[in-house]
Tab-separated table of C-alpha atoms in Angstrom:
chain	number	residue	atom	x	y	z
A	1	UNK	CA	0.000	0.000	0.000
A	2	UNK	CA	1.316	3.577	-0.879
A	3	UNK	CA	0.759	7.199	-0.827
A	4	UNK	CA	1.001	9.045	-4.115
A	5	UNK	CA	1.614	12.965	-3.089
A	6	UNK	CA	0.651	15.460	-5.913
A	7	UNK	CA	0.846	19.166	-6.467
A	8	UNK	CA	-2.095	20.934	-4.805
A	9	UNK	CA	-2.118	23.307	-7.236
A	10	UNK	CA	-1.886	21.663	-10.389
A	11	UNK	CA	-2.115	17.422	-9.712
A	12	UNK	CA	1.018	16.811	-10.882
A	13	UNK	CA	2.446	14.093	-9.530
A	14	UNK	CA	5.678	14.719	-6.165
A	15	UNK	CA	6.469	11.415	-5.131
A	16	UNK	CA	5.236	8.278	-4.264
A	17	UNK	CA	5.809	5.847	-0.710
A	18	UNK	CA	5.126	2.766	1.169
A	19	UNK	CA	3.202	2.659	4.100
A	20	UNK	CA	4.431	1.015	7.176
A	21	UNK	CA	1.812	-0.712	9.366
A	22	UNK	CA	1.760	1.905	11.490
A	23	UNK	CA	-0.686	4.430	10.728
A	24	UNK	CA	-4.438	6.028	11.169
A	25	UNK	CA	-6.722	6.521	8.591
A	26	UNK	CA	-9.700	8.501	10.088
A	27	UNK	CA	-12.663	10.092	8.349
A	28	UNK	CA	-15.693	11.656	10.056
A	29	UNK	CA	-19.115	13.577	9.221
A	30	UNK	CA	-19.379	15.153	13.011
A	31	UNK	CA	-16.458	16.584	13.633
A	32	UNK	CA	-12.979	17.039	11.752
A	33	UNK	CA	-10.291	14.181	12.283
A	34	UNK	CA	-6.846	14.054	11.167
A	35	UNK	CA	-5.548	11.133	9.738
A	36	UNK	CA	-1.185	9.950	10.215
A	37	UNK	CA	0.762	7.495	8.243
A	38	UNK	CA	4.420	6.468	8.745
A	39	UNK	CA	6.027	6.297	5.276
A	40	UNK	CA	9.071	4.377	4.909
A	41	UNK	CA	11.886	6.684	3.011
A	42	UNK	CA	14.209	8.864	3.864
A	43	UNK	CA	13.821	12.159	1.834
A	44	UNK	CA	10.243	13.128	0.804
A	45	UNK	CA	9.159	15.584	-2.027
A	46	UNK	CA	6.099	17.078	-0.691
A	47	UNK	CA	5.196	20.489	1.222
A	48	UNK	CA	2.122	21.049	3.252
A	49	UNK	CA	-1.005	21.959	1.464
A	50	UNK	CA	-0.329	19.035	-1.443
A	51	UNK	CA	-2.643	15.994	-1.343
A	52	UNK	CA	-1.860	12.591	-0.608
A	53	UNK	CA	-3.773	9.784	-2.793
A	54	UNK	CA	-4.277	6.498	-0.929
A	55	UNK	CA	-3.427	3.358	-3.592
A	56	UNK	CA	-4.706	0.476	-1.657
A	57	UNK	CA	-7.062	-1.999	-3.608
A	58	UNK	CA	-10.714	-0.200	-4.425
A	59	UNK	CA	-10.432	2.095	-1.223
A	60	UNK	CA	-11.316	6.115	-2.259
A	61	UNK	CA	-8.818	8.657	0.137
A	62	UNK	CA	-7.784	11.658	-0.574
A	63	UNK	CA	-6.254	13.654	1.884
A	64	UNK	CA	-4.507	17.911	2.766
A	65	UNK	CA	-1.040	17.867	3.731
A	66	UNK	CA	-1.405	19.410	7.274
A	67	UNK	CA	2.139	18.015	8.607
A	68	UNK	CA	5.544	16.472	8.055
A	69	UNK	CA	7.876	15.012	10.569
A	70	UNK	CA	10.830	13.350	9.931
A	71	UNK	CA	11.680	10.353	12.480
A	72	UNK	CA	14.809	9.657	13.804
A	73	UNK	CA	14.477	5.900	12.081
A	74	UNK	CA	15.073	7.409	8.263
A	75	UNK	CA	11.078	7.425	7.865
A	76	UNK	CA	8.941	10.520	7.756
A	77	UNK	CA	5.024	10.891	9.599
A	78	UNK	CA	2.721	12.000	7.268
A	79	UNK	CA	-0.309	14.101	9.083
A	80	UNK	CA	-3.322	14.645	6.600
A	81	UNK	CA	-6.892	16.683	6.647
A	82	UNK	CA	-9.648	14.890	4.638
A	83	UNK	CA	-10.528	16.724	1.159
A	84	UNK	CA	-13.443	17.678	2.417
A	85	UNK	CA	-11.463	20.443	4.351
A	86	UNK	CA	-10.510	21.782	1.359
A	87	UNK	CA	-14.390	22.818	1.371
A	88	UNK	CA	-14.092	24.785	4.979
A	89	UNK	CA	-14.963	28.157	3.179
A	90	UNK	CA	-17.420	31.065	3.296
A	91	UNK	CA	-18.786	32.386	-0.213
A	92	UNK	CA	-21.744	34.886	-0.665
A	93	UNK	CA	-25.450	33.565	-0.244
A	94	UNK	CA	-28.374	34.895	-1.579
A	95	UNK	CA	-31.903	34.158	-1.057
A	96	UNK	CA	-32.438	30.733	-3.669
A	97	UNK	CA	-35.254	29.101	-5.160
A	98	UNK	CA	-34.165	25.873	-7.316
A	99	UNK	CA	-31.947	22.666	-7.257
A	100	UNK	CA	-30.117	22.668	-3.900
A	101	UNK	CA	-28.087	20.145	-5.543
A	102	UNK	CA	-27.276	22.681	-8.706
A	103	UNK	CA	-26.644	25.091	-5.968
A	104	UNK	CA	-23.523	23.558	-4.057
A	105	UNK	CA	-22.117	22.819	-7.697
A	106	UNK	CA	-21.849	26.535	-8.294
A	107	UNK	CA	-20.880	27.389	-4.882
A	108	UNK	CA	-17.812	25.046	-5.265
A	109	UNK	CA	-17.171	26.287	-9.084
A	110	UNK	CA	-17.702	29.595	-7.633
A	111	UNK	CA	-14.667	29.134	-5.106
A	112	UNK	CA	-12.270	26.942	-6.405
A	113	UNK	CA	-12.659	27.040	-10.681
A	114	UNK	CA	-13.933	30.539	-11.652
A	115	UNK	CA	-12.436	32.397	-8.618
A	116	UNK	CA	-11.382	36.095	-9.930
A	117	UNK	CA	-7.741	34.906	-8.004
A	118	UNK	CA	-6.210	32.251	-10.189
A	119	UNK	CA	-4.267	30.930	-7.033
A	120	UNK	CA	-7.432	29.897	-5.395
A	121	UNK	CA	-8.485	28.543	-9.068
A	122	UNK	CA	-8.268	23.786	-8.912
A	123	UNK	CA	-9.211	23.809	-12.090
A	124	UNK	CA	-9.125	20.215	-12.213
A	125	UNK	CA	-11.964	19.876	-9.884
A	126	UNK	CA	-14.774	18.080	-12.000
A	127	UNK	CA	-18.277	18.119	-10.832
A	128	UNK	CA	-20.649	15.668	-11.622
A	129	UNK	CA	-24.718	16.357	-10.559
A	130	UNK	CA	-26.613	13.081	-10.281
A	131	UNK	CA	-29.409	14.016	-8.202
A	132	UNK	CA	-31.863	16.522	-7.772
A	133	UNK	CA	-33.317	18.129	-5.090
A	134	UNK	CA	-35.878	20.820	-5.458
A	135	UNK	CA	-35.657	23.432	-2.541
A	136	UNK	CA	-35.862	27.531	-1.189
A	137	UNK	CA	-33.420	28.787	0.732
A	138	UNK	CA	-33.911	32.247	2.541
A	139	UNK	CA	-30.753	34.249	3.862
A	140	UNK	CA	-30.602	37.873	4.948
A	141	UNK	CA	-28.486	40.594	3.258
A	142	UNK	CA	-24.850	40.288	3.258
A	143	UNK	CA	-25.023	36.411	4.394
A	144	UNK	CA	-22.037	34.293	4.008
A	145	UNK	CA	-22.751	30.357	3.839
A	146	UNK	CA	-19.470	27.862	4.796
A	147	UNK	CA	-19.681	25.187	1.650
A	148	UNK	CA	-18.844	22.492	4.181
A	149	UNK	CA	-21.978	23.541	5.665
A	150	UNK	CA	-24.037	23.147	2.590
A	151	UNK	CA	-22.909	19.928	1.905
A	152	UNK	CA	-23.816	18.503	5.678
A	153	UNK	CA	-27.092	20.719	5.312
A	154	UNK	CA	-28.161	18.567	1.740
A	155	UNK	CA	-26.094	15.350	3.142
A	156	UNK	CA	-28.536	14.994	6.283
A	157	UNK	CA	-31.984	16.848	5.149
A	158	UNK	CA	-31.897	15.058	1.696
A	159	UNK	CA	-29.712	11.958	1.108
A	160	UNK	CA	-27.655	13.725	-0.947
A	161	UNK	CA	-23.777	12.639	-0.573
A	162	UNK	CA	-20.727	13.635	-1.716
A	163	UNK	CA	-17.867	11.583	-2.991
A	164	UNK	CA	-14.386	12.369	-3.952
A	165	UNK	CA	-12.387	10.273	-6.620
A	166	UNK	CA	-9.104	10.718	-8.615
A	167	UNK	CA	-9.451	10.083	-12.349
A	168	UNK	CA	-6.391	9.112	-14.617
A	169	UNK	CA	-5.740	9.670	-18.225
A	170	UNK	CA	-2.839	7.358	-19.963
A	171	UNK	CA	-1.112	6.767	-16.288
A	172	UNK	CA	-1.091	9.970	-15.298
A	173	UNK	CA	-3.490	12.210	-12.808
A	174	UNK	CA	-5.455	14.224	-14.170
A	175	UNK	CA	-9.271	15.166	-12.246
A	176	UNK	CA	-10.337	14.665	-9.215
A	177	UNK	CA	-14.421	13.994	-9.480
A	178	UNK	CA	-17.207	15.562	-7.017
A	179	UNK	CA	-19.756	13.374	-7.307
A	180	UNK	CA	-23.303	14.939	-5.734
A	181	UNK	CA	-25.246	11.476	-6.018
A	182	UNK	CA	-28.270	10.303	-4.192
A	183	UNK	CA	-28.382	7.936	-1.164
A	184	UNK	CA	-30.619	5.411	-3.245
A	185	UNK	CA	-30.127	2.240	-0.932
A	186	UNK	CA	-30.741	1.998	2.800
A	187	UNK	CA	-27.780	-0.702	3.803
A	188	UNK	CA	-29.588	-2.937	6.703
A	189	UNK	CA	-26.922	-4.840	9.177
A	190	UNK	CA	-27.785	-7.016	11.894
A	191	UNK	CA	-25.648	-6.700	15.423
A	192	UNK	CA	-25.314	-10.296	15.119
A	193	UNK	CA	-23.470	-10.475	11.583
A	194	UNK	CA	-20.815	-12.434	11.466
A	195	UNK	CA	-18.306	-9.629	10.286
A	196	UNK	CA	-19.070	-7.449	13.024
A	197	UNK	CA	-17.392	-7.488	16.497
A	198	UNK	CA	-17.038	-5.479	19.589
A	199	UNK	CA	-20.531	-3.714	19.147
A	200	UNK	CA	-20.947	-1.131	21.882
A	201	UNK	CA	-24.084	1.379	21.810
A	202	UNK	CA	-24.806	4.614	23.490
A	203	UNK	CA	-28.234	5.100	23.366
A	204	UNK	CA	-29.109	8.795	24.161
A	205	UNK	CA	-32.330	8.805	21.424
A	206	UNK	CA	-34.514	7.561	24.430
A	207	UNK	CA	-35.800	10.674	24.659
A	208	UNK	CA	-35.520	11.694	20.912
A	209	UNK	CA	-38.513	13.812	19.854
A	210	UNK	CA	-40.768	12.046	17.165
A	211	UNK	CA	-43.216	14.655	16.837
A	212	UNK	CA	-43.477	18.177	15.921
A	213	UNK	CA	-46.271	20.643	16.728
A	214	UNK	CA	-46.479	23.948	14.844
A	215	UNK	CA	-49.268	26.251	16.348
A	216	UNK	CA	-50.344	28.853	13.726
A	217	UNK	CA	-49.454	32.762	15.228
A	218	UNK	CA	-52.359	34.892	15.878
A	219	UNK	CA	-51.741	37.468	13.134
A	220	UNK	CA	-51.519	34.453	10.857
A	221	UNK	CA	-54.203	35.366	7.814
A	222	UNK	CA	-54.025	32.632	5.416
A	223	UNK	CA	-52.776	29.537	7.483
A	224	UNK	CA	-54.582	29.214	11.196
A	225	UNK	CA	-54.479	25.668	11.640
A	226	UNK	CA	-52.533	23.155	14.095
A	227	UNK	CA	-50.073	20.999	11.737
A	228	UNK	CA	-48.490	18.147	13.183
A	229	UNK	CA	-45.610	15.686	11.829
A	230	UNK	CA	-44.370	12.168	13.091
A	231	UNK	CA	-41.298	10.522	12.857
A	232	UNK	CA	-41.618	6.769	11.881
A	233	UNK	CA	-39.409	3.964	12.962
A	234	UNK	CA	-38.166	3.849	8.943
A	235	UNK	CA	-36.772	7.292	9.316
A	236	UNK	CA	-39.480	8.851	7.292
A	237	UNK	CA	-41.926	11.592	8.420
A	238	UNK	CA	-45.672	11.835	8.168
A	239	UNK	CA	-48.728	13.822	9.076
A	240	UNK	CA	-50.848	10.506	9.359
A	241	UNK	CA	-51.415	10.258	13.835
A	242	UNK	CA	-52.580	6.693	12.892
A	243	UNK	CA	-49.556	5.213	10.540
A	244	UNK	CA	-48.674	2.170	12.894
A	245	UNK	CA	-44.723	2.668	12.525
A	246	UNK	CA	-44.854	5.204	15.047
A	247	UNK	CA	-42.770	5.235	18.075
A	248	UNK	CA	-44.900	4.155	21.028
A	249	UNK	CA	-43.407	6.919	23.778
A	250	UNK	CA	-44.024	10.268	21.836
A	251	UNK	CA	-42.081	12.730	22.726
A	252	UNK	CA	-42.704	16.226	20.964
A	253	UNK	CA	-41.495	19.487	20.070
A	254	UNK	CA	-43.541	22.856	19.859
A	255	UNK	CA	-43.348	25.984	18.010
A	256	UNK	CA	-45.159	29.000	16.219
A	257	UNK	CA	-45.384	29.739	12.609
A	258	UNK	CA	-46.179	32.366	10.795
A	259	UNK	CA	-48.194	32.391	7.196
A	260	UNK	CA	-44.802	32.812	5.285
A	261	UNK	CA	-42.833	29.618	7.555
A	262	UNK	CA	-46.061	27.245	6.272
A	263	UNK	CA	-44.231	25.637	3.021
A	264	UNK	CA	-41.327	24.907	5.058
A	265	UNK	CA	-43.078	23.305	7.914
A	266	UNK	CA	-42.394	19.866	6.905
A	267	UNK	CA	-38.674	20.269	6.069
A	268	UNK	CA	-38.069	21.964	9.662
A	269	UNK	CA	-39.932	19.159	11.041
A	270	UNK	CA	-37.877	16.766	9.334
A	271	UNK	CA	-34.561	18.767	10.253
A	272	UNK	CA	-35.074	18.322	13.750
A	273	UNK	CA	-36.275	14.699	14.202
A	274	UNK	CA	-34.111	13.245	12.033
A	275	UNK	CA	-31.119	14.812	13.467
A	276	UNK	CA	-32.932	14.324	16.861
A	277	UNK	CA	-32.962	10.314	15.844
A	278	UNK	CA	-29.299	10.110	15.180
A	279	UNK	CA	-28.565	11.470	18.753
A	280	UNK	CA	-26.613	7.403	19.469
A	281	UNK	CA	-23.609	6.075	18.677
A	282	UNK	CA	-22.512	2.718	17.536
A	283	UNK	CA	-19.577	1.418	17.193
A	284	UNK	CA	-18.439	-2.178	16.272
A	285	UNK	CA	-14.841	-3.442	13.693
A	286	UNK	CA	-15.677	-4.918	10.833
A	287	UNK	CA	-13.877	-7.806	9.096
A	288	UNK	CA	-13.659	-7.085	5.686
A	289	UNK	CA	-13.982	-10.325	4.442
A	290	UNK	CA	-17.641	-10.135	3.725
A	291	UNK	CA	-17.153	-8.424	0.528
A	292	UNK	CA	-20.629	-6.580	1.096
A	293	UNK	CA	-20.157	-3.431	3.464
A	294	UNK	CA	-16.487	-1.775	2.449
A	295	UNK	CA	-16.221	1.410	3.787
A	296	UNK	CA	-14.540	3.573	1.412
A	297	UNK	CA	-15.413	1.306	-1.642
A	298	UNK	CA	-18.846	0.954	-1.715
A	299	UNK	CA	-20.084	2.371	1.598
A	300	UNK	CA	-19.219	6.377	2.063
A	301	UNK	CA	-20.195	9.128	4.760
A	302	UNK	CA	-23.591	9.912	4.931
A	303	UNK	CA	-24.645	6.589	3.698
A	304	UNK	CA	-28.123	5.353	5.608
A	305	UNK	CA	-28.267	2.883	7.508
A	306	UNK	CA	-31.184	0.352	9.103
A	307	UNK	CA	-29.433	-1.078	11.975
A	308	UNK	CA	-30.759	-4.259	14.302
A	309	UNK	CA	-29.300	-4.094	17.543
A	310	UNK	CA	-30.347	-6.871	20.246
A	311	UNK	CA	-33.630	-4.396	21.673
A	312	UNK	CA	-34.675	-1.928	19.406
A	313	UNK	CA	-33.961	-0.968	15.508
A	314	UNK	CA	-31.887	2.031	14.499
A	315	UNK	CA	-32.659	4.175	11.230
A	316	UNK	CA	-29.288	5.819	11.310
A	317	UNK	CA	-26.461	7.332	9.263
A	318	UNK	CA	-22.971	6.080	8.857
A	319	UNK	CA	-20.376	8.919	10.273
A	320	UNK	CA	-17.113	7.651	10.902
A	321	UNK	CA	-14.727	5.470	9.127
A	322	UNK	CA	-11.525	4.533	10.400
A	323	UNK	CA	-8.951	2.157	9.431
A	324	UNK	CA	-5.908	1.280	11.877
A	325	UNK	CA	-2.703	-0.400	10.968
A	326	UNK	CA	-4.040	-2.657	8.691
A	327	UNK	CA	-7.143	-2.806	5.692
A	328	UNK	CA	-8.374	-6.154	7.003
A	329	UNK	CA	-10.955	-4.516	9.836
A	330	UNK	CA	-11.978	-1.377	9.333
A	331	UNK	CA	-14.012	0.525	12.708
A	332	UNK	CA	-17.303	1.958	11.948
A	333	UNK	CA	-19.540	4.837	13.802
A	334	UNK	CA	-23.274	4.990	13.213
A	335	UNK	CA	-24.886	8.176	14.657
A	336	UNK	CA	-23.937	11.312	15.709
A	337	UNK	CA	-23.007	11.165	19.096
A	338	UNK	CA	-19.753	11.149	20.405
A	339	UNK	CA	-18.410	9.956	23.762
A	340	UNK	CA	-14.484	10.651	23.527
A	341	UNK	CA	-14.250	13.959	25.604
A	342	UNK	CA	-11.996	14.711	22.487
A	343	UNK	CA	-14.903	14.874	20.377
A	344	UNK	CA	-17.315	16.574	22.818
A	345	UNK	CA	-14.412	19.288	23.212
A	346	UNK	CA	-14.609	19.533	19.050
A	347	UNK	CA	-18.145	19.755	18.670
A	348	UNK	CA	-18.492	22.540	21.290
A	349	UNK	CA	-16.261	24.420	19.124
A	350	UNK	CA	-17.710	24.005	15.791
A	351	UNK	CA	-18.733	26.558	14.140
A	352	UNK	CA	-22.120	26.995	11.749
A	353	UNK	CA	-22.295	28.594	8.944
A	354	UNK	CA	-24.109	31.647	8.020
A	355	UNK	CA	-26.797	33.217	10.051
A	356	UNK	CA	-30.701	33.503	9.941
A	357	UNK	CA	-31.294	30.890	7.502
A	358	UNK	CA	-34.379	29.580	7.006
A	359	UNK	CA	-34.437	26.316	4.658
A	360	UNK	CA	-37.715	25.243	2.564
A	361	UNK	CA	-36.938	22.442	0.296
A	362	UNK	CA	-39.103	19.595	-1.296
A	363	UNK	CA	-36.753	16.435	-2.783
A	364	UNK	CA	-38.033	15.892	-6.571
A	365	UNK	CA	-36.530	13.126	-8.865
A	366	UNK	CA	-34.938	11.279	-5.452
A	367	UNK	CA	-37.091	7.887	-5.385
A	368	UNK	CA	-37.630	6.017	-2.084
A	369	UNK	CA	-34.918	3.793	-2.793
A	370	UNK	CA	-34.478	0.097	-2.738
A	371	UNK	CA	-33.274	-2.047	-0.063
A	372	UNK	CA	-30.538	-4.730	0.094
A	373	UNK	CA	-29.901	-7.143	2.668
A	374	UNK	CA	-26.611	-7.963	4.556
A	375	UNK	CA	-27.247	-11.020	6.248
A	376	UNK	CA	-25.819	-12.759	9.108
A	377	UNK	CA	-23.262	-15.629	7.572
């Protein structure tokens, strides 16, 4: 297994080393991890900022430069941000009515490939839109949105991931792809799958709210009635009281709207029980030896998940992905929780984007999505 480094700026290709078995390869949705390889040679051409390109069978890594040590042993530690740093960047926002999807595509163009400076110009950054999304956005004057932001915003509202590949042409580098894509498979595991081990879950969902009251405001003219959404067990939302996958213990949320908040009711709803619902974490390793559930291959970020756990089912997201030392086992995070004081220390910190934004968007041409089975061996 190796690290290709290339030029930030243009792709072109540094230099090129082995990884020793020690090393961390960490990816997360919650909060930003850094990931560190030991490479075994002596003398390194590479700077901080360039990208290192994991070559390891079918696994997808790209990673930012953010340090390089030389050891005392004649290797060098290699310290790297994920790409989707690259993204940690505040551009204009303006009130928008259209393809959210369309949206973040011009955002990113806007910042990194028709920038008025040509050193903040990648212009081999190649976007590819395979989903749609159809959706209003409302900002203030002189609002600033983080792109990072827009990407979780669409990632957990919509289904909508992002993916990051490098493309070759005749053996050398050449693109590396944004793929926008739709989420259009929920993966369901079992706890008791053969692949999995060391499962441990913090549950702090108990008290997750599954409904959502909006009470019309008095000076309300057009809308005055009580509208009410329910989170089912599947992860979806509806206004039917008597769909039987509800959750048994309700536990709501209540607010005021006003006649112009009314088409965006249902998205707000959404918003907060879904992100209420992924308030757990789960952890287990995972032998990769079932050729099913690879993260980095076939399973990414942001991809849904249906997990069975020994007492209760979790409609969930896949957030962390972190390989250690070897590609063999790979450990896996479901939820957005996070228990490592670390973490808790990170998300405190995090910033959020641009302020008073109100989000109103309906998914169009996103289908429910079929499901596949990973069964226990």
């Amino acid at each position: 297994m190796q690290l290709v480094f290339l030029d930030r700026k243009t792709l072109g290709y540094r230099d090129n080393a082995y990884i020793s078995t020690e090393f961390e390869l960490v990816i997360d949705m919650v909060v930003s991890q850094k990931s560190t390889f030991k490479v075994n040679k002596a003398s390194l051409n590479a700077k901080i900022g360039d990208l290192a390109v994991l070559k390891e069978k079918d696994l997808n890594y790209i990673g930012i430069i953010e340090s390089l040590t030389k050891n005392t042993d004649g290797t060098y530690k290699v310290q790297c941000q994920d790409f989707k740093e690259l993204f940690n960047i505040d551009v204009p926002i303006e009130t928008f009515t259209g393809d959210v999807c369309l949206l973040l595509r011009d955002k990113i163009k806007q910042a990194f490939i028709n920038n008025s400076d040509s050193l903040q110009n990648l212009t081999y950054l190649d976007i590819t839109v395979n989903a749609s999304v159809s959706g209003t956005l409302s900002y203030g004057d002189d609002s600033l949105i983080n792109i990072k932001d827009l990407i979780e915003l669409i990632s957990k509202t919509y289904g909508i991931i992002v993916k990051y590949k490098v493309g070759f042409l005749r053996g050398r580098f050449y693109a590396i792809y944004i793929i926008i894509d739709e989420i259009s498979k929920v993966t369901k595991l079992r706890h008791d799958l053969k692949a999995i081990h060391d499962l441990k879950i913090t549950d702090t969902d108990q008290y997750s709210v599954n409904k959502v009251i909006f009470y019309p405001k008095k000076e309300n003219e057009t809308h005055k009635s009580i509208v009410n959404y329910y989170l089912l067990k599947d992860g979806t939302v509806t206004t039917n009281k008597n769909d039987p996958r509800r959750y048994e213990n309700v536990n709501c949320s209540s607010s005021y709207y006003g006649d112009s908040d009314y088409d965006s009711l249902e998205t707000k709803a959404r918003s907060e029980m879904v992100s209420s619902s992924n308030d757990h974490q789960i952890t287990f390793s995972l032998s990769l030896d079932n050729h099913v559930f690879i993260p980095l291959s076939n399973m990414f970020l942001g991809y849904a998940v249906l997990f069975y756990a020994p007492l209760k089912e979790y409609s969930t997201i896949l957030t962390q992905i972190k390989y250690k030392n070897n590609f063999d086992e790979c450990f896996v995070t479901l939820g957005e929780y996070r228990t490592s004081l670390t973490d808790k220390i990170k998300l405190l910190s995090k910033g959020g984007g641009s302020s008073n934004r109100v989000v109103s968007a309906v998914a169009t041409d996103v289908d429910g999505g079929e499901y596949w089975w990973v069964l226990k061996n």
